[in-house]
Structures are given as structure tokens and as C-alpha cells.
Amino acid sequence: MLSTLKNAWKIPDLRKRILFTLMMLVVFRLGANIPVPFIDKKVIAEMFEGGGGGILGFIDLMAGGAFKQMTIFALNIYPYITASIIMQLLTIAIPRLEALAREGEEGRKKIAQYTRYGTVIFALIQAIGISVGLFRNAIIHQSGLSMATVVIVLTAGTAFLMWLGEQITEYGIGNGISLIIFTGIVSRVPAGIMQVFGLYKTGNVSIIEILLFLIIATIIIAGVVAIQEGQRRIPVQYAKRVVGRKMYGGQNTHIPLKVLMAGVIPVIFSTSLLAFPQTLVFFFDGKFAEVVSKYFSPNGNPGVWIYSILNILLIIFFTYFYTAIQFNPVEYANNLKQYGGFIPGIRPGKPTADYLNRVLSRITLVGALALALIASIPTLIFSFTNLNIGFGGTALLIVVGVALETMKQIESQMMMRHYKGFLK
């Protein structure tokens, strides 16, 4: 890996992209330390002391500490993720949006524009909920101007993060939105290590529990790499054809169907949706809050089981959903038929599409189940131990998955320039 980065640094274009990505991430971390005006941090700190081990702590982990500090990036990029989920679902349900998605680059730009509008709307709603509901007592001056300022600053912060992520995707290396989440999680690692050390000194955590966490982390890293790199190679042959005086075709190749085409996107989507009902707990008191905390929170009983089951089902659903968006068996089969390619033993056209769809469904199920188990098992284990540091299976999975995807993008850029990298 170090050799790959060293070789990438020698390429001027890649060096510019890496530097641009790093600078944008530095801007993100700087913004994550700029406080929102009219906010009393002492009140927020007291709220985290009372419920920081639950959803507040998890949201703060994903936001890189910006939520607890109530900075301009407190909402992080999750309104954008929510808008993306809804827009992708609507693309299937609404014929007009489905037609836009098939129009190529111009259609995708239009859908991206709708997603931006949705991001601003969801950020505005969430900012209003935080100012009027969750952190109302933390606002120093209870006036319309103060609340409007907080709402506008939080909404603008999310809109700026969305723009920042798009700039990284276009001019940098890797997926900008995923890298922002990655940076937020990684920035909390030193605090997590100090917290574990403090728990060990006070006797709340044993050395066995720390070793258990390290073993689980190693298994997660190995598991993510295995399913990300795993693929099913379907052999393809091209018929020989004569064009003029030259003969074309007659080659043997393969279709590399990845076990997990969706990467860690299903985990990010699932986490965003499951965080929504838990967030409502802090807006409403009484019976509703008790029901949600007991049955839909990873800290409740039987909530931890219900949360894990829902997490597994959502990850499986989004894995299939995102894979269907990325790979169309019918279109692939038609392209094979057009260029004289065929799968041995399978007739071109519809039989080939059915075969690809059948194989893809089976290997996607394996990848989805593996991804769901890797994300859920640590949650169950940590719920029965004192090792409550927040940096659990989901966070580790996102970090490893995003790092691997980014390295693969660097690798592909280097292969275009005939460099030998580290991913063989």
C-alpha cells in the first residue's frame, strides 16, 4: 500500500487529485470546529452525559464530534443520504424519473439537481427539529432571530458539505460523500482510545474485553476485504467473424461479477434510516419515547435484537437495490449479443440475461448476508459487555470499506498509466 501511494505521488495528475482531496477534508475538519452562534455548549454536554451512550453518541461519532460541539457541520451529510435514498426509490416508482435516469449524463445531472433540492429541504426540517425540539434549551436567547440563525447556519453547513463531497468526487480521489463520513469517524479514533484507556484504569473494562474488541475489529477488516474483493468469473467467448481481409473475435474472456457491488453504501443507508426513530425520542416525551427506546434502540431490551434484525433486513434490501442500479443483466446480455459474445452452454439474448440475473442474485445474497452479519454481530456483543466506546462494527465496516474503495480508485488510475500497484 505504501509503495502504491509512493508511486501515485510521482504522477503529477494523481498528486494534484490527492492534494485536492486532502485539502477538502481539512476544510471539513476546520468547519467541524466552528460553533453555531447562540448555543450554550454546557447544556448540550449535560444532554450527552444523560444519553450520550445511545443515539446521540452514535450521531456524534459519524459527524466527527461536530454534533456534540454543535458546530456548523452538526447535521453532517445525512440529509443528503436521505434525499439520495428517496430519489433512488422514486426513480423506480415514477416513470418520468426512470426515463431521466436512462438519458445518460444529462439525465443523471437532472436527478442530481433534484437530490440537492431534497437535501436542502431535509436539512431545513432537521435543523428546525433540533432548534425547536432537541437543543431548544441550549439556545441562549429564546427569540425568533436566534432560532432562525441556528436553522440557517445548520442548513447552510449541510449544503456546503454536499458541495464539498461533490467536488472531491469530481476533482479528487474516491467518493466524496463516503470520504467525509470516513474522515468524521477516523477523527474520533484518538478520543475512543483514550476512553478505553480511562475505562481500563477505573476497572470498568477488563483486558479480556479489550482483546475481544481487537479480535472483532480484525475479523471485520478481514471480512470486509474478503467480500469486497470476492467475485464470480463467468466465462465468455466471442465468435470469429471476417471483416474485409481481417478476422476478428475468437477470444476467451470472463465477466467479473463482484460478490458485493454495492460496497458499504447499504450500511450507510441502513444506519441513516434506523437513526430516524431514535432521534424522535429526544423530540417527544412520554409513552412514545419509552416505546422507541425499549423496542427500537440498540441500548434497549429487546430493542437490541429488533434493531439488529431490522439492520440485517435493510442491509440486504439496499444491497440488492444498489446492485440492481449498477448492473443490468438485460442490457449486458444485449451488448454481448451485439458484439458476438456468448456464455458457453447459454443461448444469447434472454437466456443469457436470465442466467446472469440468477447468478447475480445468488452471489449478492452471500455478500448481503456477510455484510449484514459483520455490521450487526459487534452491536450484539458490545451490548452485553462494558466496552461501550461507540466505535463498533458499523463504524469499522464503513472505515475499512471506504479505505479499500479509495485505494482501488488510486489503483485503477495507476493502471491507466502502466504503474504496478499493490492490489493484485
PDB file of C-alpha atoms in Angstrom, residues 68-331:
ATOM      1  CA  LYS A  68     -21.728  17.265  20.340  1.00  0.00           C
ATOM      2  CA  GLN A  69     -19.891  20.546  19.819  1.00  0.00           C
ATOM      3  CA  MET A  70     -22.894  21.915  17.857  1.00  0.00           C
ATOM      4  CA  THR A  71     -20.764  23.266  15.027  1.00  0.00           C
ATOM      5  CA  ILE A  72     -21.849  24.389  11.561  1.00  0.00           C
ATOM      6  CA  PHE A  73     -21.454  20.776  10.291  1.00  0.00           C
ATOM      7  CA  ALA A  74     -23.522  19.255  13.122  1.00  0.00           C
ATOM      8  CA  LEU A  75     -26.059  17.728  10.709  1.00  0.00           C
ATOM      9  CA  ASN A  76     -23.217  16.201   8.713  1.00  0.00           C
ATOM     10  CA  ILE A  77     -24.069  14.731   5.310  1.00  0.00           C
ATOM     11  CA  TYR A  78     -27.043  12.573   6.389  1.00  0.00           C
ATOM     12  CA  PRO A  79     -29.753  14.807   4.868  1.00  0.00           C
ATOM     13  CA  TYR A  80     -28.021  14.197   1.528  1.00  0.00           C
ATOM     14  CA  ILE A  81     -28.034  10.435   2.128  1.00  0.00           C
ATOM     15  CA  THR A  82     -31.740  10.532   2.999  1.00  0.00           C
ATOM     16  CA  ALA A  83     -32.502  12.537  -0.138  1.00  0.00           C
ATOM     17  CA  SER A  84     -30.445  10.088  -2.229  1.00  0.00           C
ATOM     18  CA  ILE A  85     -32.348   7.092  -0.839  1.00  0.00           C
ATOM     19  CA  ILE A  86     -35.723   8.674  -1.565  1.00  0.00           C
ATOM     20  CA  MET A  87     -34.665   9.842  -5.035  1.00  0.00           C
ATOM     21  CA  GLN A  88     -33.402   6.380  -5.992  1.00  0.00           C
ATOM     22  CA  LEU A  89     -36.642   4.797  -4.785  1.00  0.00           C
ATOM     23  CA  LEU A  90     -38.679   7.361  -6.718  1.00  0.00           C
ATOM     24  CA  THR A  91     -36.607   6.640  -9.827  1.00  0.00           C
ATOM     25  CA  ILE A  92     -38.092   3.156  -9.842  1.00  0.00           C
ATOM     26  CA  ALA A  93     -41.631   4.229  -8.905  1.00  0.00           C
ATOM     27  CA  ILE A  94     -42.046   7.287 -11.176  1.00  0.00           C
ATOM     28  CA  PRO A  95     -41.740   6.672 -14.957  1.00  0.00           C
ATOM     29  CA  ARG A  96     -40.580  10.240 -15.637  1.00  0.00           C
ATOM     30  CA  LEU A  97     -37.610   9.885 -13.277  1.00  0.00           C
ATOM     31  CA  GLU A  98     -36.859   6.422 -14.661  1.00  0.00           C
ATOM     32  CA  ALA A  99     -36.730   7.916 -18.155  1.00  0.00           C
ATOM     33  CA  LEU A 100     -34.385  10.640 -16.895  1.00  0.00           C
ATOM     34  CA  ALA A 101     -32.049   8.008 -15.426  1.00  0.00           C
ATOM     35  CA  ARG A 102     -31.808   6.359 -18.857  1.00  0.00           C
ATOM     36  CA  GLU A 103     -30.992   9.575 -20.693  1.00  0.00           C
ATOM     37  CA  GLY A 104     -27.312   9.331 -19.891  1.00  0.00           C
ATOM     38  CA  GLU A 105     -25.216  12.134 -18.444  1.00  0.00           C
ATOM     39  CA  GLU A 106     -27.848  14.868 -18.830  1.00  0.00           C
ATOM     40  CA  GLY A 107     -30.471  12.764 -17.083  1.00  0.00           C
ATOM     41  CA  ARG A 108     -28.130  11.980 -14.195  1.00  0.00           C
ATOM     42  CA  LYS A 109     -27.352  15.677 -13.810  1.00  0.00           C
ATOM     43  CA  LYS A 110     -31.056  16.439 -13.530  1.00  0.00           C
ATOM     44  CA  ILE A 111     -31.568  13.748 -10.900  1.00  0.00           C
ATOM     45  CA  ALA A 112     -28.529  15.050  -9.009  1.00  0.00           C
ATOM     46  CA  GLN A 113     -30.121  18.501  -9.055  1.00  0.00           C
ATOM     47  CA  TYR A 114     -33.352  17.118  -7.578  1.00  0.00           C
ATOM     48  CA  THR A 115     -31.281  15.344  -4.927  1.00  0.00           C
ATOM     49  CA  ARG A 116     -29.653  18.643  -3.974  1.00  0.00           C
ATOM     50  CA  TYR A 117     -33.058  20.287  -3.578  1.00  0.00           C
ATOM     51  CA  GLY A 118     -34.170  17.376  -1.403  1.00  0.00           C
ATOM     52  CA  THR A 119     -31.002  17.675   0.692  1.00  0.00           C
ATOM     53  CA  VAL A 120     -31.704  21.317   1.493  1.00  0.00           C
ATOM     54  CA  ILE A 121     -35.323  20.519   2.380  1.00  0.00           C
ATOM     55  CA  PHE A 122     -34.382  17.629   4.701  1.00  0.00           C
ATOM     56  CA  ALA A 123     -31.573  19.667   6.270  1.00  0.00           C
ATOM     57  CA  LEU A 124     -34.018  22.517   6.895  1.00  0.00           C
ATOM     58  CA  ILE A 125     -36.534  20.174   8.533  1.00  0.00           C
ATOM     59  CA  GLN A 126     -33.867  18.548  10.680  1.00  0.00           C
ATOM     60  CA  ALA A 127     -32.391  21.934  11.664  1.00  0.00           C
ATOM     61  CA  ILE A 128     -35.824  23.166  12.732  1.00  0.00           C
ATOM     62  CA  GLY A 129     -36.375  19.990  14.746  1.00  0.00           C
ATOM     63  CA  ILE A 130     -33.031  20.426  16.512  1.00  0.00           C
ATOM     64  CA  SER A 131     -33.523  24.134  17.276  1.00  0.00           C
ATOM     65  CA  VAL A 132     -37.173  23.885  18.367  1.00  0.00           C
ATOM     66  CA  GLY A 133     -37.007  20.407  19.905  1.00  0.00           C
ATOM     67  CA  LEU A 134     -33.749  18.688  20.822  1.00  0.00           C
ATOM     68  CA  PHE A 135     -31.474  21.642  21.681  1.00  0.00           C
ATOM     69  CA  ARG A 136     -34.103  24.279  22.428  1.00  0.00           C
ATOM     70  CA  ASN A 137     -32.862  24.749  25.994  1.00  0.00           C
ATOM     71  CA  ALA A 138     -29.311  25.196  24.697  1.00  0.00           C
ATOM     72  CA  ILE A 139     -30.197  28.337  22.704  1.00  0.00           C
ATOM     73  CA  ILE A 140     -29.064  31.302  24.786  1.00  0.00           C
ATOM     74  CA  HIS A 141     -31.589  33.848  23.529  1.00  0.00           C
ATOM     75  CA  GLN A 142     -35.030  32.313  23.034  1.00  0.00           C
ATOM     76  CA  SER A 143     -36.012  34.620  20.203  1.00  0.00           C
ATOM     77  CA  GLY A 144     -37.147  34.110  16.625  1.00  0.00           C
ATOM     78  CA  LEU A 145     -33.948  35.671  15.285  1.00  0.00           C
ATOM     79  CA  SER A 146     -31.714  33.329  17.308  1.00  0.00           C
ATOM     80  CA  MET A 147     -33.578  30.212  16.230  1.00  0.00           C
ATOM     81  CA  ALA A 148     -33.691  31.361  12.603  1.00  0.00           C
ATOM     82  CA  THR A 149     -29.930  31.946  12.705  1.00  0.00           C
ATOM     83  CA  VAL A 150     -29.286  28.457  14.092  1.00  0.00           C
ATOM     84  CA  VAL A 151     -31.560  26.875  11.454  1.00  0.00           C
ATOM     85  CA  ILE A 152     -29.947  28.778   8.575  1.00  0.00           C
ATOM     86  CA  VAL A 153     -26.387  28.034   9.745  1.00  0.00           C
ATOM     87  CA  LEU A 154     -27.061  24.298  10.152  1.00  0.00           C
ATOM     88  CA  THR A 155     -28.804  24.055   6.780  1.00  0.00           C
ATOM     89  CA  ALA A 156     -26.030  26.008   5.059  1.00  0.00           C
ATOM     90  CA  GLY A 157     -23.431  23.755   6.689  1.00  0.00           C
ATOM     91  CA  THR A 158     -25.037  20.625   5.226  1.00  0.00           C
ATOM     92  CA  ALA A 159     -25.398  22.283   1.805  1.00  0.00           C
ATOM     93  CA  PHE A 160     -21.712  23.221   1.887  1.00  0.00           C
ATOM     94  CA  LEU A 161     -20.736  19.663   2.873  1.00  0.00           C
ATOM     95  CA  MET A 162     -22.781  18.330  -0.040  1.00  0.00           C
ATOM     96  CA  TRP A 163     -20.916  20.665  -2.398  1.00  0.00           C
ATOM     97  CA  LEU A 164     -17.608  19.657  -0.798  1.00  0.00           C
ATOM     98  CA  GLY A 165     -18.339  15.969  -1.362  1.00  0.00           C
ATOM     99  CA  GLU A 166     -19.256  16.550  -5.000  1.00  0.00           C
ATOM    100  CA  GLN A 167     -16.027  18.482  -5.568  1.00  0.00           C
ATOM    101  CA  ILE A 168     -13.988  15.609  -4.104  1.00  0.00           C
ATOM    102  CA  THR A 169     -15.783  13.088  -6.312  1.00  0.00           C
ATOM    103  CA  GLU A 170     -15.197  15.169  -9.445  1.00  0.00           C
ATOM    104  CA  TYR A 171     -11.717  16.593  -8.903  1.00  0.00           C
ATOM    105  CA  GLY A 172     -10.233  14.367  -6.197  1.00  0.00           C
ATOM    106  CA  ILE A 173      -9.868  10.679  -5.429  1.00  0.00           C
ATOM    107  CA  GLY A 174     -12.708   8.460  -4.186  1.00  0.00           C
ATOM    108  CA  ASN A 175     -16.352   9.089  -3.367  1.00  0.00           C
ATOM    109  CA  GLY A 176     -16.571  12.473  -1.653  1.00  0.00           C
ATOM    110  CA  ILE A 177     -19.631  11.727   0.498  1.00  0.00           C
ATOM    111  CA  SER A 178     -18.151   8.444   1.759  1.00  0.00           C
ATOM    112  CA  LEU A 179     -14.794  10.113   2.464  1.00  0.00           C
ATOM    113  CA  ILE A 180     -16.490  12.807   4.563  1.00  0.00           C
ATOM    114  CA  ILE A 181     -18.144  10.124   6.704  1.00  0.00           C
ATOM    115  CA  PHE A 182     -14.830   8.221   6.808  1.00  0.00           C
ATOM    116  CA  THR A 183     -12.941  11.308   7.996  1.00  0.00           C
ATOM    117  CA  GLY A 184     -15.553  12.020  10.661  1.00  0.00           C
ATOM    118  CA  ILE A 185     -15.278   8.503  12.079  1.00  0.00           C
ATOM    119  CA  VAL A 186     -11.469   8.347  11.944  1.00  0.00           C
ATOM    120  CA  SER A 187     -11.173  11.709  13.710  1.00  0.00           C
ATOM    121  CA  ARG A 188     -12.861  10.144  16.748  1.00  0.00           C
ATOM    122  CA  VAL A 189     -10.391   7.248  17.000  1.00  0.00           C
ATOM    123  CA  PRO A 190      -7.927   9.036  19.376  1.00  0.00           C
ATOM    124  CA  ALA A 191     -10.807  10.003  21.693  1.00  0.00           C
ATOM    125  CA  GLY A 192     -12.081   6.415  21.575  1.00  0.00           C
ATOM    126  CA  ILE A 193      -8.655   5.044  22.508  1.00  0.00           C
ATOM    127  CA  MET A 194      -8.372   7.457  25.431  1.00  0.00           C
ATOM    128  CA  GLN A 195     -11.869   6.486  26.568  1.00  0.00           C
ATOM    129  CA  VAL A 196     -10.997   2.781  26.549  1.00  0.00           C
ATOM    130  CA  PHE A 197      -7.791   3.533  28.450  1.00  0.00           C
ATOM    131  CA  GLY A 198      -9.781   5.503  31.015  1.00  0.00           C
ATOM    132  CA  LEU A 199     -12.314   2.689  31.427  1.00  0.00           C
ATOM    133  CA  TYR A 200      -9.466   0.212  31.888  1.00  0.00           C
ATOM    134  CA  LYS A 201      -7.803   2.352  34.571  1.00  0.00           C
ATOM    135  CA  THR A 202     -11.042   2.665  36.520  1.00  0.00           C
ATOM    136  CA  GLY A 203     -11.688  -1.074  36.260  1.00  0.00           C
ATOM    137  CA  ASN A 204     -14.894  -0.782  34.208  1.00  0.00           C
ATOM    138  CA  VAL A 205     -13.312  -2.678  31.306  1.00  0.00           C
ATOM    139  CA  SER A 206     -11.119  -5.766  31.569  1.00  0.00           C
ATOM    140  CA  ILE A 207      -8.172  -6.644  29.369  1.00  0.00           C
ATOM    141  CA  ILE A 208     -10.209  -9.592  28.023  1.00  0.00           C
ATOM    142  CA  GLU A 209     -12.901  -7.232  26.711  1.00  0.00           C
ATOM    143  CA  ILE A 210     -10.260  -5.053  25.040  1.00  0.00           C
ATOM    144  CA  LEU A 211      -8.714  -8.117  23.390  1.00  0.00           C
ATOM    145  CA  LEU A 212     -12.206  -9.195  22.317  1.00  0.00           C
ATOM    146  CA  PHE A 213     -12.704  -5.827  20.622  1.00  0.00           C
ATOM    147  CA  LEU A 214      -9.346  -6.092  18.826  1.00  0.00           C
ATOM    148  CA  ILE A 215     -10.184  -9.624  17.636  1.00  0.00           C
ATOM    149  CA  ILE A 216     -13.605  -8.481  16.371  1.00  0.00           C
ATOM    150  CA  ALA A 217     -12.011  -5.494  14.629  1.00  0.00           C
ATOM    151  CA  THR A 218      -9.507  -7.796  12.895  1.00  0.00           C
ATOM    152  CA  ILE A 219     -12.288 -10.150  11.790  1.00  0.00           C
ATOM    153  CA  ILE A 220     -14.307  -7.203  10.449  1.00  0.00           C
ATOM    154  CA  ILE A 221     -11.337  -5.895   8.463  1.00  0.00           C
ATOM    155  CA  ALA A 222     -10.592  -9.342   7.020  1.00  0.00           C
ATOM    156  CA  GLY A 223     -14.278  -9.944   6.270  1.00  0.00           C
ATOM    157  CA  VAL A 224     -14.772  -6.624   4.504  1.00  0.00           C
ATOM    158  CA  VAL A 225     -11.672  -7.141   2.358  1.00  0.00           C
ATOM    159  CA  ALA A 226     -12.766 -10.698   1.501  1.00  0.00           C
ATOM    160  CA  ILE A 227     -16.282  -9.795   0.357  1.00  0.00           C
ATOM    161  CA  GLN A 228     -15.144  -6.615  -1.386  1.00  0.00           C
ATOM    162  CA  GLU A 229     -12.543  -8.498  -3.423  1.00  0.00           C
ATOM    163  CA  GLY A 230     -14.608 -11.660  -3.985  1.00  0.00           C
ATOM    164  CA  GLN A 231     -16.039 -12.183  -7.473  1.00  0.00           C
ATOM    165  CA  ARG A 232     -17.607 -14.821  -9.682  1.00  0.00           C
ATOM    166  CA  ARG A 233     -15.960 -15.027 -13.101  1.00  0.00           C
ATOM    167  CA  ILE A 234     -18.372 -16.110 -15.831  1.00  0.00           C
ATOM    168  CA  PRO A 235     -16.548 -17.315 -18.986  1.00  0.00           C
ATOM    169  CA  VAL A 236     -17.390 -15.543 -22.272  1.00  0.00           C
ATOM    170  CA  GLN A 237     -16.388 -16.471 -25.807  1.00  0.00           C
ATOM    171  CA  TYR A 238     -16.528 -14.275 -28.904  1.00  0.00           C
ATOM    172  CA  ALA A 239     -17.372 -15.834 -32.260  1.00  0.00           C
ATOM    173  CA  LYS A 240     -14.934 -15.391 -35.129  1.00  0.00           C
ATOM    174  CA  ARG A 241     -16.042 -13.018 -37.876  1.00  0.00           C
ATOM    175  CA  VAL A 242     -14.355 -11.751 -41.037  1.00  0.00           C
ATOM    176  CA  VAL A 243     -14.425  -8.035 -41.835  1.00  0.00           C
ATOM    177  CA  GLY A 244     -12.733  -7.330 -45.169  1.00  0.00           C
ATOM    178  CA  ARG A 245      -9.460  -9.247 -45.097  1.00  0.00           C
ATOM    179  CA  LYS A 246      -9.162  -9.353 -41.319  1.00  0.00           C
ATOM    180  CA  MET A 247     -10.580 -11.823 -38.828  1.00  0.00           C
ATOM    181  CA  TYR A 248     -11.960 -10.557 -35.529  1.00  0.00           C
ATOM    182  CA  GLY A 249     -13.171 -12.350 -32.409  1.00  0.00           C
ATOM    183  CA  GLY A 250     -12.387 -15.865 -31.314  1.00  0.00           C
ATOM    184  CA  GLN A 251     -11.243 -14.615 -27.893  1.00  0.00           C
ATOM    185  CA  ASN A 252     -11.970 -16.056 -24.449  1.00  0.00           C
ATOM    186  CA  THR A 253     -12.615 -13.696 -21.555  1.00  0.00           C
ATOM    187  CA  HIS A 254     -14.868 -13.500 -18.483  1.00  0.00           C
ATOM    188  CA  ILE A 255     -17.453 -11.312 -16.769  1.00  0.00           C
ATOM    189  CA  PRO A 256     -16.248 -10.442 -13.226  1.00  0.00           C
ATOM    190  CA  LEU A 257     -19.420 -10.330 -11.118  1.00  0.00           C
ATOM    191  CA  LYS A 258     -18.461  -8.936  -7.720  1.00  0.00           C
ATOM    192  CA  VAL A 259     -19.909 -10.543  -4.622  1.00  0.00           C
ATOM    193  CA  LEU A 260     -20.622  -7.089  -3.208  1.00  0.00           C
ATOM    194  CA  MET A 261     -21.100  -4.469  -5.924  1.00  0.00           C
ATOM    195  CA  ALA A 262     -22.760  -2.041  -3.524  1.00  0.00           C
ATOM    196  CA  GLY A 263     -19.734  -1.683  -1.218  1.00  0.00           C
ATOM    197  CA  VAL A 264     -20.584  -0.113   2.162  1.00  0.00           C
ATOM    198  CA  ILE A 265     -23.417   2.043   0.780  1.00  0.00           C
ATOM    199  CA  PRO A 266     -26.116  -0.333   2.186  1.00  0.00           C
ATOM    200  CA  VAL A 267     -24.656   0.039   5.680  1.00  0.00           C
ATOM    201  CA  ILE A 268     -24.672   3.845   5.434  1.00  0.00           C
ATOM    202  CA  PHE A 269     -28.268   3.843   4.151  1.00  0.00           C
ATOM    203  CA  SER A 270     -29.448   1.398   6.824  1.00  0.00           C
ATOM    204  CA  THR A 271     -27.760   3.357   9.617  1.00  0.00           C
ATOM    205  CA  SER A 272     -29.393   6.592   8.433  1.00  0.00           C
ATOM    206  CA  LEU A 273     -32.888   5.093   8.410  1.00  0.00           C
ATOM    207  CA  LEU A 274     -32.552   3.344  11.779  1.00  0.00           C
ATOM    208  CA  ALA A 275     -31.297   6.557  13.386  1.00  0.00           C
ATOM    209  CA  PHE A 276     -34.519   8.382  12.498  1.00  0.00           C
ATOM    210  CA  PRO A 277     -36.952   6.823  15.058  1.00  0.00           C
ATOM    211  CA  GLN A 278     -34.302   7.063  17.787  1.00  0.00           C
ATOM    212  CA  THR A 279     -33.825  10.755  17.029  1.00  0.00           C
ATOM    213  CA  LEU A 280     -37.551  11.307  17.559  1.00  0.00           C
ATOM    214  CA  VAL A 281     -37.126  10.166  21.171  1.00  0.00           C
ATOM    215  CA  PHE A 282     -35.487  13.492  22.000  1.00  0.00           C
ATOM    216  CA  PHE A 283     -38.337  15.479  20.452  1.00  0.00           C
ATOM    217  CA  PHE A 284     -41.233  13.715  22.187  1.00  0.00           C
ATOM    218  CA  ASP A 285     -41.669  12.677  25.805  1.00  0.00           C
ATOM    219  CA  GLY A 286     -43.930  10.142  27.418  1.00  0.00           C
ATOM    220  CA  LYS A 287     -45.097   6.798  26.065  1.00  0.00           C
ATOM    221  CA  PHE A 288     -43.706   7.264  22.561  1.00  0.00           C
ATOM    222  CA  ALA A 289     -40.174   7.832  23.844  1.00  0.00           C
ATOM    223  CA  GLU A 290     -40.406   4.773  26.122  1.00  0.00           C
ATOM    224  CA  VAL A 291     -41.615   2.517  23.291  1.00  0.00           C
ATOM    225  CA  VAL A 292     -38.920   3.659  20.854  1.00  0.00           C
ATOM    226  CA  SER A 293     -36.127   3.434  23.455  1.00  0.00           C
ATOM    227  CA  LYS A 294     -37.213  -0.049  24.508  1.00  0.00           C
ATOM    228  CA  TYR A 295     -38.033  -1.643  21.156  1.00  0.00           C
ATOM    229  CA  PHE A 296     -36.043   0.271  18.511  1.00  0.00           C
ATOM    230  CA  SER A 297     -32.782   1.209  20.229  1.00  0.00           C
ATOM    231  CA  PRO A 298     -29.572  -0.883  20.351  1.00  0.00           C
ATOM    232  CA  ASN A 299     -29.390   0.026  24.053  1.00  0.00           C
ATOM    233  CA  GLY A 300     -32.841  -1.364  24.888  1.00  0.00           C
ATOM    234  CA  ASN A 301     -34.083  -4.847  25.624  1.00  0.00           C
ATOM    235  CA  PRO A 302     -35.465  -6.390  23.427  1.00  0.00           C
ATOM    236  CA  GLY A 303     -34.593  -3.329  21.331  1.00  0.00           C
ATOM    237  CA  VAL A 304     -31.070  -4.551  20.600  1.00  0.00           C
ATOM    238  CA  TRP A 305     -32.499  -7.674  18.915  1.00  0.00           C
ATOM    239  CA  ILE A 306     -35.171  -5.783  16.968  1.00  0.00           C
ATOM    240  CA  TYR A 307     -32.602  -3.164  15.903  1.00  0.00           C
ATOM    241  CA  SER A 308     -30.187  -5.882  14.734  1.00  0.00           C
ATOM    242  CA  ILE A 309     -32.887  -7.747  12.775  1.00  0.00           C
ATOM    243  CA  LEU A 310     -34.063  -4.531  11.090  1.00  0.00           C
ATOM    244  CA  ASN A 311     -30.450  -3.618  10.343  1.00  0.00           C
ATOM    245  CA  ILE A 312     -29.852  -7.003   8.674  1.00  0.00           C
ATOM    246  CA  LEU A 313     -33.041  -6.768   6.599  1.00  0.00           C
ATOM    247  CA  LEU A 314     -32.325  -3.194   5.491  1.00  0.00           C
ATOM    248  CA  ILE A 315     -28.739  -4.006   4.548  1.00  0.00           C
ATOM    249  CA  ILE A 316     -29.923  -6.976   2.456  1.00  0.00           C
ATOM    250  CA  PHE A 317     -32.593  -4.822   0.786  1.00  0.00           C
ATOM    251  CA  PHE A 318     -30.237  -1.948  -0.042  1.00  0.00           C
ATOM    252  CA  THR A 319     -27.543  -4.364  -1.261  1.00  0.00           C
ATOM    253  CA  TYR A 320     -29.955  -5.835  -3.820  1.00  0.00           C
ATOM    254  CA  PHE A 321     -31.364  -2.398  -4.618  1.00  0.00           C
ATOM    255  CA  TYR A 322     -27.986  -0.762  -5.235  1.00  0.00           C
ATOM    256  CA  THR A 323     -26.711  -3.780  -7.185  1.00  0.00           C
ATOM    257  CA  ALA A 324     -29.772  -3.609  -9.462  1.00  0.00           C
ATOM    258  CA  ILE A 325     -28.979   0.043 -10.170  1.00  0.00           C
ATOM    259  CA  GLN A 326     -25.342  -0.682 -11.022  1.00  0.00           C
ATOM    260  CA  PHE A 327     -25.735  -3.865 -13.120  1.00  0.00           C
ATOM    261  CA  ASN A 328     -28.496  -4.526 -15.668  1.00  0.00           C
ATOM    262  CA  PRO A 329     -28.390  -8.180 -16.883  1.00  0.00           C
ATOM    263  CA  VAL A 330     -30.688  -7.469 -19.864  1.00  0.00           C
ATOM    264  CA  GLU A 331     -28.529  -4.620 -21.121  1.00  0.00           C
TER     265      GLU A 331
END
